[in-house]
Amino acid sequence: MAEENEYTLDDVAVRFRRASRSEPEWSEPSAGTWEAIAVATGVSTAAAQPPANARQSGAPDPAVSRRAWLFGAGGVIAGIALGAAGMAGIDAVRDEAAEAVRRAELTPLDQPNERLGTAELLRRNTGYSLAVEVPEGVSNPDGYVEVWLINTDGQRMVSVGVFAADNLGQFTVDEALIDSGYLIVDLSNEQFDDEPRHSGDTIMRGELRF
């Protein structure tokens, strides 16, 4: 059951329409309130102050107008936030349902029969996602672990990111890399230095295959 403070976008819209039809009774804000709002919103302090004769002339109370505007803006902002959260949730579901199109078994270079991890190439709406899993975890106490894609020509490689000291990492991969033959997944020990190239210290490696 949802908590009392959780509102849907429809709830926000209903509350806003209900408030816009009613005649609210507003109390005067404490000293400095509108100045603080002006600083936070970028509106000039002068524009936030109601004319001295506003109430006497019978014109709508500027304080009420400002409050109604702020309430409406708050509803719009809340709606945008809820919409963004919803889209994030949809994207997460899509990622979870992404189709694995290639898979690699990751092994040490000198022990090809010892599987340390796996890598899966997942097709997304745009490009791919590379999911690397090392069940026992992998870390470099003297630096960090970097994930590379090496071309099948054995001459070219690109870094796709840093593998956190955990057992699972996910990296965005451009479709052009896969089409160009960057199919070998490599995890290497790297140092915190000014050398951007592969250290030559490979932990595990494997080729993405159908």
PDB file of C-alpha atoms in Angstrom, residues 103-106 115-120 131-135:
ATOM      1  CA  ARG A 103      28.573 -14.021 -24.970  1.00  0.00           C
ATOM      2  CA  ALA A 104      32.168 -14.539 -23.853  1.00  0.00           C
ATOM      3  CA  GLU A 105      33.822 -16.668 -21.199  1.00  0.00           C
ATOM      4  CA  LEU A 106      36.590 -14.757 -19.443  1.00  0.00           C
ATOM      5  CA  ARG A 115      36.631 -19.491 -16.181  1.00  0.00           C
ATOM      6  CA  LEU A 116      36.725 -16.419 -13.932  1.00  0.00           C
ATOM      7  CA  GLY A 117      33.762 -14.565 -15.389  1.00  0.00           C
ATOM      8  CA  THR A 118      31.444 -13.952 -18.298  1.00  0.00           C
ATOM      9  CA  ALA A 119      30.541 -11.050 -20.580  1.00  0.00           C
ATOM     10  CA  GLU A 120      27.281 -10.575 -22.427  1.00  0.00           C
ATOM     11  CA  ALA A 131      27.445  -6.755 -18.958  1.00  0.00           C
ATOM     12  CA  VAL A 132      30.545  -8.197 -17.280  1.00  0.00           C
ATOM     13  CA  GLU A 133      30.108 -10.563 -14.361  1.00  0.00           C
ATOM     14  CA  VAL A 134      32.866 -11.946 -12.134  1.00  0.00           C
ATOM     15  CA  PRO A 135      31.168 -14.127  -9.477  1.00  0.00           C
TER      16      PRO A 135
END
